[in-house]
Amino acid sequence: MQLKGIFLLLSIGAFTSYYVYQPIPDKIEERWKLMLTDCFFRSLSHLADFSELVGLKDYMGVMMFITFAERVVPVSDQRVHVTEELFDGVEVVVYQPKLQGGDTELRRAVIYLHGGGWCLGSARMGPYDLLARQMVIDLNSVVVSVEYRLAPEHHFPVPYEDVYRVVKHFLQRVVLAQYTVDPGRIAVSGDSAGGNLAAAVSQQLQQDPEQQLQLKVQALLYPVLQALDLNTPSYQQNQNMPILPRTLMVRFWSEYFTSDKTFFRAMMTNTHNSPESAALLKFVNWSAFLPESYQGKYNYSAPVVALSAGGAGSDGPSRSIADPRASPLLVPDAALRSLPKAYVLTCEYDVLRDDGVMYAARLRRAGVEVTHEHYASGFHGALMFTVWPTDFLIGRTMTENFIKWLQHNL
Ligand SMILES: *[C@@H]1O[C@H](CO)[C@@H](O)[C@H](O)[C@H]1NC(C)=O
Ligand SMILES: *[C@@H]1O[C@H](CO)[C@@H](O)[C@H](O)[C@H]1NC(C)=O
């Protein structure tokens, strides 16, 4: 396509997003900056739709532009030693504090999983590289940032399994010794889809009879936790919010499981549950788990159950959505009881708010120690916006508070 054409499309996209979509709520700080940032994201999304429509490149392929644009080569600096390695065949970037002469004190470690809806993002994006360095310095920790494979090229469970392999590989005494890591002070953490993977891995590790070493804490930053009900109050309230509108989140979910567009359309209308997943709807019943202040004006109605959701067979996506490795909220309390201490960050202006709020509530009820930090003026993705020109104060505040929690709890 000609550059002029792209520019025209971007301009049209910017105008339609400005005029068509809801205004950004007053409570959000730096609204103009967010509006402009969002215009860019929406325009790219329109361009991606168009590109897919005319058969140039698929939607996620175009959206990957952001990931490539922000890509950096992670190199060592004065304080942080950086290496790119393979852990059990999976790419990781390892950040370590540079040892002071003769320093053999055991260190903490954070296994970090980037966001991007399982389809986008990379450990090698500028904001993730910066976050990893900050954790190394502020926590004197080793950070393992995982480059798991992405959908739609690699559907569920590949991204999850990549992460699980890395965690299992790292949590061996002999490997930890190589990195001078204290086996009792290891965290798993991630934002958005990375928070989903972090929660899933924490659960599966607990149930693994061969696993000796366990995680000390899990830190979930505006995590995605369930695919059964895509009409929670936060999905309804924030369906047109910047950065992650409902359509995009539904798209991520459906692409995680399948490239079949029928399933996407069923998810859009919240009619994608099958009899199999319907039995688990009780675990995401927001009228039961969501504190009233978050329920707002919305009335609960259980999602419609179709006999053949999205036309998929029993091995298809309707089975995957019921898998707790994809939807960690779908486990009984007994499976939550022995989970590591948790930090859950949620934002008011985020379709995923209620996923995080419900998980925090359920973990607490099961007896897990939980710190739930809710940002009343927060929006999805804010942690990634710490670099000029798209730097937001709230992103910096979130990062500081998250790291402070790790300082005290890891
Ligand atoms: C959800 O919870 C409410 C009570 O809070 C209950 O009346 C309703 O039957 C539940 N629905 C499902 C699908 O679990
Ligand atoms: C919820 O139910 C109440 C009482 O039945 C009704 O007055 C209200 O309009 C409903 N709210 C919405 C958003 O539908």
PDB file of C-alpha atoms and ligand atoms in Angstrom, residues 282 285 287-288 300 302, ligand 1:
ATOM      1  CA  LYS A 282     -20.876 -20.320  39.205  1.00  0.00           C
ATOM      2  CA  ASN A 285     -20.965 -15.244  39.029  1.00  0.00           C
ATOM      3  CA  SER A 287     -23.571 -11.079  41.542  1.00  0.00           C
ATOM      4  CA  ALA A 288     -22.020 -13.376  44.170  1.00  0.00           C
ATOM      5  CA  TYR A 300     -26.866  -9.920  36.740  1.00  0.00           C
ATOM      6  CA  ALA A 302     -26.272 -15.497  33.451  1.00  0.00           C
TER       7      ALA A 302
HETATM    8  C1  LIG B   1     -25.465 -16.233  40.775  1.00  0.00           C
HETATM    9  O1  LIG B   1     -25.584 -15.853  42.127  1.00  0.00           O
HETATM   10  C2  LIG B   1     -26.892 -15.480  42.511  1.00  0.00           C
HETATM   11  C3  LIG B   1     -26.856 -15.078  43.970  1.00  0.00           C
HETATM   12  O2  LIG B   1     -25.914 -14.083  44.210  1.00  0.00           O
HETATM   13  C4  LIG B   1     -27.862 -16.641  42.297  1.00  0.00           C
HETATM   14  O3  LIG B   1     -29.173 -16.217  42.561  1.00  0.00           O
HETATM   15  C5  LIG B   1     -27.750 -17.122  40.854  1.00  0.00           C
HETATM   16  O4  LIG B   1     -28.546 -18.285  40.685  1.00  0.00           O
HETATM   17  C6  LIG B   1     -26.332 -17.441  40.475  1.00  0.00           C
HETATM   18  N1  LIG B   1     -26.242 -17.805  39.062  1.00  0.00           N
HETATM   19  C7  LIG B   1     -25.334 -18.661  38.585  1.00  0.00           C
HETATM   20  C8  LIG B   1     -25.387 -18.949  37.128  1.00  0.00           C
HETATM   21  O5  LIG B   1     -24.488 -19.187  39.279  1.00  0.00           O
END
